Tab-separated table of C-alpha atoms (C1' of nucleotides) in Angstrom:
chain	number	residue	atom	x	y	z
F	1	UNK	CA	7.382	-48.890	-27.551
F	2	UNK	CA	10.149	-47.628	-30.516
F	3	UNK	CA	9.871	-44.046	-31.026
F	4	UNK	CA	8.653	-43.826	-34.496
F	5	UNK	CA	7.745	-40.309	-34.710
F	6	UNK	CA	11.928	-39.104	-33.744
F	7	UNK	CA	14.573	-41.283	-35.406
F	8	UNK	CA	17.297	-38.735	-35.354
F	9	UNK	CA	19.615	-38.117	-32.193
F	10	UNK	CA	17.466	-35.369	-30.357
F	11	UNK	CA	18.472	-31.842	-32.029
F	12	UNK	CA	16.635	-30.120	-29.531
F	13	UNK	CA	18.338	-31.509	-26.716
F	14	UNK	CA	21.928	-30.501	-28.328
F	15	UNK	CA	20.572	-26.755	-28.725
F	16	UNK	CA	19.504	-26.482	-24.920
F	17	UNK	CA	23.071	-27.739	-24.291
F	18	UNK	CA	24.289	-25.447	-26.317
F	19	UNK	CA	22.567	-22.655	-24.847
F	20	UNK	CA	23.089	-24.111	-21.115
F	21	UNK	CA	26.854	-24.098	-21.838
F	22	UNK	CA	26.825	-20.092	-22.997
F	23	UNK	CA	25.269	-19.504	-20.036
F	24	UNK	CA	27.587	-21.468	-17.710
F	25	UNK	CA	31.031	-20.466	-19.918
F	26	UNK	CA	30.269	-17.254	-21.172
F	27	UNK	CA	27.610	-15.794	-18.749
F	28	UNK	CA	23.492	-14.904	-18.607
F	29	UNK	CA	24.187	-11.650	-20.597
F	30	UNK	CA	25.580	-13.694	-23.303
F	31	UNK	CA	22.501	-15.777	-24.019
F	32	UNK	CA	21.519	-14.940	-27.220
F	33	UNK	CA	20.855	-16.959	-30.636
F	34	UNK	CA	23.608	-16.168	-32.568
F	35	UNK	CA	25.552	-17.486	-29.715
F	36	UNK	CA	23.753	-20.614	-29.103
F	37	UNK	CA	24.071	-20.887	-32.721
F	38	UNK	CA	28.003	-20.392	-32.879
F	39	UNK	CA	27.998	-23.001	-29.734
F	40	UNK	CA	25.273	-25.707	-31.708
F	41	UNK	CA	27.407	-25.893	-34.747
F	42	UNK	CA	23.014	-25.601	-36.134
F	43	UNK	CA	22.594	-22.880	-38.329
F	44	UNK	CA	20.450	-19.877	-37.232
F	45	UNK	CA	17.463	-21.653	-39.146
F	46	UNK	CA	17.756	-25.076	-37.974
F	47	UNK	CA	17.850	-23.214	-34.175
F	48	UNK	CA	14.726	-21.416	-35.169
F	49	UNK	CA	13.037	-24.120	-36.454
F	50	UNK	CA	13.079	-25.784	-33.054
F	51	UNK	CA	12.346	-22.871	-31.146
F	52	UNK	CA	10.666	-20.227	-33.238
F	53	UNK	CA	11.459	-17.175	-30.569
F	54	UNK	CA	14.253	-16.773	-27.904
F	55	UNK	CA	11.529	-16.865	-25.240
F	56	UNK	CA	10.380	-20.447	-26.555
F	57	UNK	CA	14.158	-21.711	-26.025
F	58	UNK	CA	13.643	-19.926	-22.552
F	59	UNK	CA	10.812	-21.992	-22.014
F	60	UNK	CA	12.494	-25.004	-23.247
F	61	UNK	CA	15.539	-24.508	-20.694
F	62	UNK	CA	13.000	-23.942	-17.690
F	63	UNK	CA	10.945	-26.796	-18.899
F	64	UNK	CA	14.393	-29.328	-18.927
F	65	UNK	CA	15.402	-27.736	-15.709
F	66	UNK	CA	12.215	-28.255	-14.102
F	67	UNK	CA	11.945	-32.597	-15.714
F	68	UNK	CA	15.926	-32.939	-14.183
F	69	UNK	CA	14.683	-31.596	-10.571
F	70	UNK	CA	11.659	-33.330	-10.691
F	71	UNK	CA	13.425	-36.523	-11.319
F	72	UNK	CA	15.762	-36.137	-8.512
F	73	UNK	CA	12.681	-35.311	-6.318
F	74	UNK	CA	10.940	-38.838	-7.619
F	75	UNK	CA	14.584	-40.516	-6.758
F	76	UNK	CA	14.633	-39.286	-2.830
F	77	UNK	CA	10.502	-40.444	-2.714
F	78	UNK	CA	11.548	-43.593	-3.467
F	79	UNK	CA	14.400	-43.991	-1.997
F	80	UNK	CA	12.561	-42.804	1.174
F	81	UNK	CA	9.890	-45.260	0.626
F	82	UNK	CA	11.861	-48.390	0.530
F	83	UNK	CA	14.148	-47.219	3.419
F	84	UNK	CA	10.538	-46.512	5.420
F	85	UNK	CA	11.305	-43.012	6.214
F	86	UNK	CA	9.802	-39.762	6.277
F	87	UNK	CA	9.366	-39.145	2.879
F	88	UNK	CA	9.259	-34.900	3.688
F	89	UNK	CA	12.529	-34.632	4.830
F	90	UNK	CA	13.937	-36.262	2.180
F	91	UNK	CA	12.253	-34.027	-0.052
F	92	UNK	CA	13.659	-31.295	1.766
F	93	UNK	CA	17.299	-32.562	1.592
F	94	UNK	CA	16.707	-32.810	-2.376
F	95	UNK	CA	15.547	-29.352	-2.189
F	96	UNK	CA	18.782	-28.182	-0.098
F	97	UNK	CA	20.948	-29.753	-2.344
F	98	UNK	CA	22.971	-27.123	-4.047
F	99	UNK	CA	23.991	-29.144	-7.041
F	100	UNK	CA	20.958	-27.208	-9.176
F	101	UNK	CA	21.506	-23.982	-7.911
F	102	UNK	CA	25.414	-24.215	-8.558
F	103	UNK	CA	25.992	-23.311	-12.029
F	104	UNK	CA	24.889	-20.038	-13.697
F	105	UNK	CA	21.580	-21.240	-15.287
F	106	UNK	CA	18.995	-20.468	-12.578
F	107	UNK	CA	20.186	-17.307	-12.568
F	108	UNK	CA	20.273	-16.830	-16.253
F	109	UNK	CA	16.500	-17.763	-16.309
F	110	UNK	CA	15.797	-15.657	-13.169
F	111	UNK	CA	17.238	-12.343	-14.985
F	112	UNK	CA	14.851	-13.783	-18.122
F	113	UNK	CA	12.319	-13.911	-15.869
F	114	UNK	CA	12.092	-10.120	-15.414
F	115	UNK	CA	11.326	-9.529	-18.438
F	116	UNK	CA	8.895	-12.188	-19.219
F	117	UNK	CA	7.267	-13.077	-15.868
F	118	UNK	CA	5.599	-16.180	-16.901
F	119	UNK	CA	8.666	-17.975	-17.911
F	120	UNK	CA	8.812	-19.161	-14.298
F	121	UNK	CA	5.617	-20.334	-13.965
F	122	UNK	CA	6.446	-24.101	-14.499
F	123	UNK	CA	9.071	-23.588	-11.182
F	124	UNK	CA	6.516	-21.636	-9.599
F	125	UNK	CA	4.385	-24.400	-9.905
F	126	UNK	CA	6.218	-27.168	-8.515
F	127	UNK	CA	7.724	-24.996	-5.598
F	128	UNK	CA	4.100	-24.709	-4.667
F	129	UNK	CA	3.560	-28.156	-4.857
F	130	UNK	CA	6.269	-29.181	-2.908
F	131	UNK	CA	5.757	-26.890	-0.188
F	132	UNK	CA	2.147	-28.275	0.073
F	133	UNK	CA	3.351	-31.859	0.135
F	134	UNK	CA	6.022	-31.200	3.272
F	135	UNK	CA	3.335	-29.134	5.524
F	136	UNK	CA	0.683	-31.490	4.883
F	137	UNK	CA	3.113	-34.494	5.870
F	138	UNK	CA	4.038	-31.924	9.143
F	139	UNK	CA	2.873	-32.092	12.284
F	140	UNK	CA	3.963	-28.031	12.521
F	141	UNK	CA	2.788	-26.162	9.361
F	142	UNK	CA	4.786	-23.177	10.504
F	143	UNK	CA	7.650	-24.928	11.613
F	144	UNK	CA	7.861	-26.880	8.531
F	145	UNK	CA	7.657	-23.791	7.080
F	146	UNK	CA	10.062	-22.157	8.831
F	147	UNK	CA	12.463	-24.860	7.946
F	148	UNK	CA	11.889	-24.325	3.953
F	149	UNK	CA	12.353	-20.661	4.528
F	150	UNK	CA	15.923	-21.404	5.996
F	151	UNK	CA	16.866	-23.509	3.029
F	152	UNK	CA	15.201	-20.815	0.735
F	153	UNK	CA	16.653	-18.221	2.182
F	154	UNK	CA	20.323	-19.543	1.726
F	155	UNK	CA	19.805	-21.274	-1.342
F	156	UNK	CA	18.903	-17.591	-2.860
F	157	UNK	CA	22.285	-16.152	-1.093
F	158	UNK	CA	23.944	-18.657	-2.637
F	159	UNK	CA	22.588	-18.114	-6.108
F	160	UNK	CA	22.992	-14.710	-5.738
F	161	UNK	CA	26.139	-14.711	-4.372
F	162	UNK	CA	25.068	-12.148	-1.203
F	163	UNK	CA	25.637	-13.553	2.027
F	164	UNK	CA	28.437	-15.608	2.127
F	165	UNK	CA	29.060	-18.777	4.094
F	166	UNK	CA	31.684	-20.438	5.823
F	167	UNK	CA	31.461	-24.337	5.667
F	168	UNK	CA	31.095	-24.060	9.688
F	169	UNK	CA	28.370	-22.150	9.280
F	170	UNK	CA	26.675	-24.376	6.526
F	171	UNK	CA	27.044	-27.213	9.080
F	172	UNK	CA	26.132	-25.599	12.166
F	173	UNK	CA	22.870	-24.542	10.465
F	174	UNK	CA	22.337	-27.849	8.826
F	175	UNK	CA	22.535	-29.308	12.922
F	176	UNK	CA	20.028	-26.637	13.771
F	177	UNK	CA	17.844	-27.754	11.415
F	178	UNK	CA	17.886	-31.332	11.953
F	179	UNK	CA	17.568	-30.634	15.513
F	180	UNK	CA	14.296	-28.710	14.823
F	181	UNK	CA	12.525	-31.283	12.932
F	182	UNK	CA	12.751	-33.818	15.242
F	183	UNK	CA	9.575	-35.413	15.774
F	184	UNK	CA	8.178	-32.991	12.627
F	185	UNK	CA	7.261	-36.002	10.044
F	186	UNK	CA	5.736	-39.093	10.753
U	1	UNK	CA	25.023	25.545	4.752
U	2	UNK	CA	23.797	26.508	0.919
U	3	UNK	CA	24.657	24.417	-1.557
U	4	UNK	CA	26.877	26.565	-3.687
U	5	UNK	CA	27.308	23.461	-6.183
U	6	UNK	CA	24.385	22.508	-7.782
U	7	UNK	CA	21.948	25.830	-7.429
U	8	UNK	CA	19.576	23.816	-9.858
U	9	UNK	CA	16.803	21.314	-8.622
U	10	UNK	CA	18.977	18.010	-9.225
U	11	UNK	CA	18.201	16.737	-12.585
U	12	UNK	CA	20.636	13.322	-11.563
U	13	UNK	CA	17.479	12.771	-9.113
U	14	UNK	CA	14.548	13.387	-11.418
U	15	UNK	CA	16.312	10.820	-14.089
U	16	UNK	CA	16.675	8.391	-11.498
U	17	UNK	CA	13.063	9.164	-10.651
U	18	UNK	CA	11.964	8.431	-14.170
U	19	UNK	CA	14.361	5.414	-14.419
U	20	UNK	CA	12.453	3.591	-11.488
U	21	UNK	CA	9.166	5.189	-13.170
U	22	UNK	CA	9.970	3.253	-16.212
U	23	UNK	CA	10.828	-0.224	-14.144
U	24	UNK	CA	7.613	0.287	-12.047
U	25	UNK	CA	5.079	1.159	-14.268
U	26	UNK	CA	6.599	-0.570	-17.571
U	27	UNK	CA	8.759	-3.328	-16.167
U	28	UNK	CA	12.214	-4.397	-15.968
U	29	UNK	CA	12.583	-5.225	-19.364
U	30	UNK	CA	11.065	-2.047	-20.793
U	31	UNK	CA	14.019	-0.156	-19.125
U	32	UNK	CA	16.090	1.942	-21.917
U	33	UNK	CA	17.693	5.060	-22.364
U	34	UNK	CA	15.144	5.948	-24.842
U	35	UNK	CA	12.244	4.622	-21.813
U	36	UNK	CA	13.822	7.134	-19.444
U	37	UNK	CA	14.500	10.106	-21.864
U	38	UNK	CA	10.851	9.730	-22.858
U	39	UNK	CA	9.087	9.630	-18.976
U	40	UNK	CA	12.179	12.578	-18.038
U	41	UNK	CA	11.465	14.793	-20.348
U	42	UNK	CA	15.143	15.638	-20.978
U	43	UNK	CA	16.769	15.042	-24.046
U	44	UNK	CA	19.008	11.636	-24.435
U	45	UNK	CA	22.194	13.884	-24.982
U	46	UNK	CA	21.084	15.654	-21.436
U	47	UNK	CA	20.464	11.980	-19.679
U	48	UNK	CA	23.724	10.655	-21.267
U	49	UNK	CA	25.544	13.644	-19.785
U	50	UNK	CA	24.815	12.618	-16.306
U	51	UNK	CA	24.770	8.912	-17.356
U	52	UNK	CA	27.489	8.453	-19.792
U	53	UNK	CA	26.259	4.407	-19.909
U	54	UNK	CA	23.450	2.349	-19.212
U	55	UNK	CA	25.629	0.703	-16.672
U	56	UNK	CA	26.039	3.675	-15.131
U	57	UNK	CA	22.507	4.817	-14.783
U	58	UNK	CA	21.710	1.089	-12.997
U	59	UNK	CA	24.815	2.389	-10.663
U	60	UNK	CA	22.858	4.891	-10.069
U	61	UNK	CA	20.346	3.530	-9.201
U	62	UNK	CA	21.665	0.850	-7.170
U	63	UNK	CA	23.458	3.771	-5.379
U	64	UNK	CA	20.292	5.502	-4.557
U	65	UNK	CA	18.300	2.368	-3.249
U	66	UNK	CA	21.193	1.387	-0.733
U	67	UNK	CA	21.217	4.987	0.479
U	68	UNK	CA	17.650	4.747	1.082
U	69	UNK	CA	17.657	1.571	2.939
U	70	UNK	CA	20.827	2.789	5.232
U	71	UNK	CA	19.016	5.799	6.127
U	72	UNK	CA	16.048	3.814	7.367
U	73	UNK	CA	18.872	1.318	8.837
U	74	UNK	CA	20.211	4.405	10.957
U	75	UNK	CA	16.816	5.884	11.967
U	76	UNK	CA	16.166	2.666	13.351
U	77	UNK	CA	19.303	2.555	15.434
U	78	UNK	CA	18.680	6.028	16.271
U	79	UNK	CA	15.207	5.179	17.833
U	80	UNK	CA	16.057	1.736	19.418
U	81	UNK	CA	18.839	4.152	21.462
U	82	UNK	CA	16.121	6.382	22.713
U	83	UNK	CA	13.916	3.717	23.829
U	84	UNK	CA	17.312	1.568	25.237
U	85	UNK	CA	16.626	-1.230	23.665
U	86	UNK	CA	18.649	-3.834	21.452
U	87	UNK	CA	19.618	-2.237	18.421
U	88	UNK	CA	20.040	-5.678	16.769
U	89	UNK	CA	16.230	-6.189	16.779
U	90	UNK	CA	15.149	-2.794	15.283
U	91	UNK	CA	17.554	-3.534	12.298
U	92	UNK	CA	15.953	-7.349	12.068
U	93	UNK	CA	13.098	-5.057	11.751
U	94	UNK	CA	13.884	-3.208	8.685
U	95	UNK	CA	15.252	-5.944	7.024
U	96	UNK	CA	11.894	-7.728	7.051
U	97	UNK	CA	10.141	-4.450	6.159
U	98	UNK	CA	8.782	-5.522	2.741
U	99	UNK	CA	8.478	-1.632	1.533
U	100	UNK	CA	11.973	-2.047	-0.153
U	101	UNK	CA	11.070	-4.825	-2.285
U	102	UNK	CA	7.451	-4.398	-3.055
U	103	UNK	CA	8.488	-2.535	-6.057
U	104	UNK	CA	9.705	-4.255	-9.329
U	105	UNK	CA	12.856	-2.116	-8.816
U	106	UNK	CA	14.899	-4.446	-7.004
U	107	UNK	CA	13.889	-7.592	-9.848
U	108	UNK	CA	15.060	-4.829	-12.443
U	109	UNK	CA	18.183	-4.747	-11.067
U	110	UNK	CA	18.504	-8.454	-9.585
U	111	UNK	CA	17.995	-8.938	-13.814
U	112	UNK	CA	20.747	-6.432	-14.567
U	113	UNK	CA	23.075	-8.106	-12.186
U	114	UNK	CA	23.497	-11.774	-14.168
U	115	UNK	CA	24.480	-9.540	-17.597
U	116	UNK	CA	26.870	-6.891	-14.528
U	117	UNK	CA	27.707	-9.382	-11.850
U	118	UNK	CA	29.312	-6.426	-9.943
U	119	UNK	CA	26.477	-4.139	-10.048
U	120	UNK	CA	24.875	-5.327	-6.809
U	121	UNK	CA	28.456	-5.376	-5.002
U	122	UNK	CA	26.880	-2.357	-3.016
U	123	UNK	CA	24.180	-4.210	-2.329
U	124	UNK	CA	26.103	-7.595	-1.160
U	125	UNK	CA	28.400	-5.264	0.942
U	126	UNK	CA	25.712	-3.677	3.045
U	127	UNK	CA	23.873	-6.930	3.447
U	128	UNK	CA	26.885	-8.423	4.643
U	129	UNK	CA	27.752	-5.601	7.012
U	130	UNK	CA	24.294	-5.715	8.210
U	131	UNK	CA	24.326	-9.626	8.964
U	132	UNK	CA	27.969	-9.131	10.910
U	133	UNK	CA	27.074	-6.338	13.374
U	134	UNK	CA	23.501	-8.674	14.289
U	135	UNK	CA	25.560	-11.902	14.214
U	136	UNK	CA	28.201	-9.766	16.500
U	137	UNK	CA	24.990	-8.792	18.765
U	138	UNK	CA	23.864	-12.165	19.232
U	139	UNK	CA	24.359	-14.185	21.982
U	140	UNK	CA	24.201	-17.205	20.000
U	141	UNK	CA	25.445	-16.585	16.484
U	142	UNK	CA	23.514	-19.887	14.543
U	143	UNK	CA	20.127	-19.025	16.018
U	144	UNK	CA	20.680	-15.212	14.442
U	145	UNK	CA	21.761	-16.565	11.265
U	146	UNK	CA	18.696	-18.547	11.008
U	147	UNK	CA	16.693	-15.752	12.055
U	148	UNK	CA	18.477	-13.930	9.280
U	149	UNK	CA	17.807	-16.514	6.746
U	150	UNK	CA	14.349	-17.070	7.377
U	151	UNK	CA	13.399	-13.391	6.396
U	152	UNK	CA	15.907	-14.185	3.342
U	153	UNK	CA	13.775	-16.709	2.505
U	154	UNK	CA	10.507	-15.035	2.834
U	155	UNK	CA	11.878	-11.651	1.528
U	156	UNK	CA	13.753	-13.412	-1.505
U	157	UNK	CA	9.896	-15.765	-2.530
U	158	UNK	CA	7.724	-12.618	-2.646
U	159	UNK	CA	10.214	-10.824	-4.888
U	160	UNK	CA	10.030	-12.892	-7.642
U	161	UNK	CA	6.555	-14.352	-6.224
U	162	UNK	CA	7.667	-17.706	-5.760
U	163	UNK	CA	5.882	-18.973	-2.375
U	164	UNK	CA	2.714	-17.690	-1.967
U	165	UNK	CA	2.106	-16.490	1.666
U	166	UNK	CA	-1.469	-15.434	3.447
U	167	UNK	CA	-1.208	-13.178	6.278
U	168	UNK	CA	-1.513	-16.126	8.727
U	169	UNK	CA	1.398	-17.574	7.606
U	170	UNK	CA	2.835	-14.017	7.409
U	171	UNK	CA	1.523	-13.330	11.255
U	172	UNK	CA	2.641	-16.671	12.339
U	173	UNK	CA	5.881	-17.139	11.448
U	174	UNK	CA	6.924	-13.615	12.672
U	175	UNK	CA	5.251	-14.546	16.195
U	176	UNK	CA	7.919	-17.576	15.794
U	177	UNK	CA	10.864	-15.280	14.814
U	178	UNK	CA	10.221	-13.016	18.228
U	179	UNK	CA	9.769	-16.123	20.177
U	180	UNK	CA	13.218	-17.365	18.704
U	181	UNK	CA	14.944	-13.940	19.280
U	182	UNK	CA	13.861	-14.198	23.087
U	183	UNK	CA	17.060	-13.467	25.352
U	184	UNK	CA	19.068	-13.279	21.958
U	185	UNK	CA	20.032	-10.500	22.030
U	186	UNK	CA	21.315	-7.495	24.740
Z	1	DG	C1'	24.058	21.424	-19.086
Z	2	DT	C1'	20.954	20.446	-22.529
Z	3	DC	C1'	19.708	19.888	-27.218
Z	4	DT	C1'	19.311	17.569	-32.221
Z	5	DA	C1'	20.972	14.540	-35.371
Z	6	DT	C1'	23.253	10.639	-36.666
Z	7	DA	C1'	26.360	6.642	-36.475
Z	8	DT	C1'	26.767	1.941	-35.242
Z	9	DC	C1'	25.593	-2.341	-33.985
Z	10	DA	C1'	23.679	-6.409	-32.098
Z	11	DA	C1'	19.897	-9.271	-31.977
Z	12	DG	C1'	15.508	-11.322	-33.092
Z	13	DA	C1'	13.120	-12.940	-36.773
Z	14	DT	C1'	11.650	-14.097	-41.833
Z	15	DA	C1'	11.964	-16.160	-46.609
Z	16	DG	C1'	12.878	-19.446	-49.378
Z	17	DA	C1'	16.376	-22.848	-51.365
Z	18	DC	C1'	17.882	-27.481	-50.659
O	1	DG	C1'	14.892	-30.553	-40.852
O	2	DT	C1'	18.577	-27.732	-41.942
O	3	DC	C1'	20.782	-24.203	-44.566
O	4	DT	C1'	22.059	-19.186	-46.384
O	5	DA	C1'	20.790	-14.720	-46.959
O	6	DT	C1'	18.352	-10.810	-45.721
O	7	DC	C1'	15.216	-7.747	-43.219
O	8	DT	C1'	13.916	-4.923	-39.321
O	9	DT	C1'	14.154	-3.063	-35.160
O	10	DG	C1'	15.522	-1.133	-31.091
O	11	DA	C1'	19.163	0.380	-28.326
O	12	DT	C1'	23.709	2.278	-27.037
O	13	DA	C1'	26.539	5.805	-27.897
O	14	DT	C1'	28.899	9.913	-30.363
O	15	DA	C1'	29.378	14.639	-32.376
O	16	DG	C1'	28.743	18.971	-32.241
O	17	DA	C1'	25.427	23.093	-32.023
O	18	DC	C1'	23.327	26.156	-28.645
DNA sequence: GTCTATATCAAGATAGAC
DNA sequence: GTCTATCTTGATATAGAC
């Protein structure tokens, strides 16, 4: 099916580059039009025509955000599927990989996120779902859930940059963790 | 002893009161100078003398919050010495005391921190203090850790309402925690 | 230590030409 | 769909009187 309605290289996409690479280079503070604008090479117009407010390029960079982590989740369900394993825990390795919480951009849209508390509604939303999909596949609710809330809780250290982590520690906890969901998924 | 310095009620502490007024009541983003000269009453040449900068008025605040929290830190040591028990388990306590964070203040200032990465530095060191003298308490130093990381993760989802708990959840996965810090600790 | 008044500026957003 | 130019606002900060 040729996409008739967009013939042009996507503009959109090169503006939420643009504004993912001020965050990442210049920081979350930085975010701002005019910069995405400098950074685009777009004028200020052409940004605006694509996203009319800076909360609807917010939206747009939770929205991407939210399609590339979803896609990675689809990836590890089917991988899972045609290996014939537990198709939980591979959601839960997806969801301990740091790769998405490395650069500066989830925290760039957390800080957002205080001032417009709806903005993370669409990650809200899939968090939920996820977490429903691993305790219903558990034979432990609250172990399963004490598993996520591991991973949660040093994903948000991470991103945060509070506790810090040696790599020994990373592993031993990652053993730990294994070790308690033996016999968790069917 | 009379406090020969400062013979007036402390006007620092009523525009810190109105700062966290403003974040409370009018959210994170609604914190200004002109939000907090408004709510204190004083005049924004009087705020700006004790606050030369916005970024030091978040100090400020930061300051104030971590002083709460280590007095409740120490009158939890103080009582776990009377009763002789494990001082490591009365701080676990605090830490997964949700008074601290039920407030938008903490998101106000989690949101300041991406534009002033060091602004939580206070913050960071007292959580990593706190984690070293439990981990140092433990008898088995990945076990506390995890401990640790599951209140992260539960602490870190209800502040900016990501996973949705009920109180069974709540109830049973703290019944888990004591079960897991059985024998763990002196 | 607190006030009023003002300077300065950055940022979001609009209007209309092309 | 993209551009230039301009408007408007809100916020930080300064200066100096009291």
């Amino acid at each position: 099916m040729p996409d008739s309605q967009s013939p042009k290289p996507n503009t959109r996409e090169a503006i939420l580059d643009a504004a993912e690479a001020v965050v990442t280079e210049e920081g979350a503070g930085r975010l701002t039009i005019d910069a995405v604008v400098a950074r685009s090479g777009f004028s200020k117009g052409g940004v605006l025509y694509h996203f009319p407010s800076k909360i609807a390029l917010l939206e747009g960079m939770v929205a991407r955000l939210m399609g590339t982590i979803e896609h990675d989740l689809e990836a590890a369900e089917t991988a899972a599927q045609q290996a014939g394993e537990p198709v939980a825990s591979h959601l839960l390795r997806v969801i301990a990989d740091k790769r998405h919480l490395e650069s500066d951009l989830p925290v760039a849209l957390l800080a957002a996120s205080a001032e417009q508390p709806h903005l993370l509604d669409p990650a809200r939303a899939l968090n939920q779902r996820l977490w429903e999909r691993i305790r219903d596949a558990s034979s432990d609710p609250i172990q399963a859930l004490i598993l996520l809330l591991v991973i949660d809780g040093m994903s948000f250290n991470d991103l945060i940059k509070f506790k810090q982590f040696s790599d020994e520690d990373r592993a031993a906890v990652k053993a730990r963790l294994i070790a308690m969901s033996k016999d968790l998924f069917q």
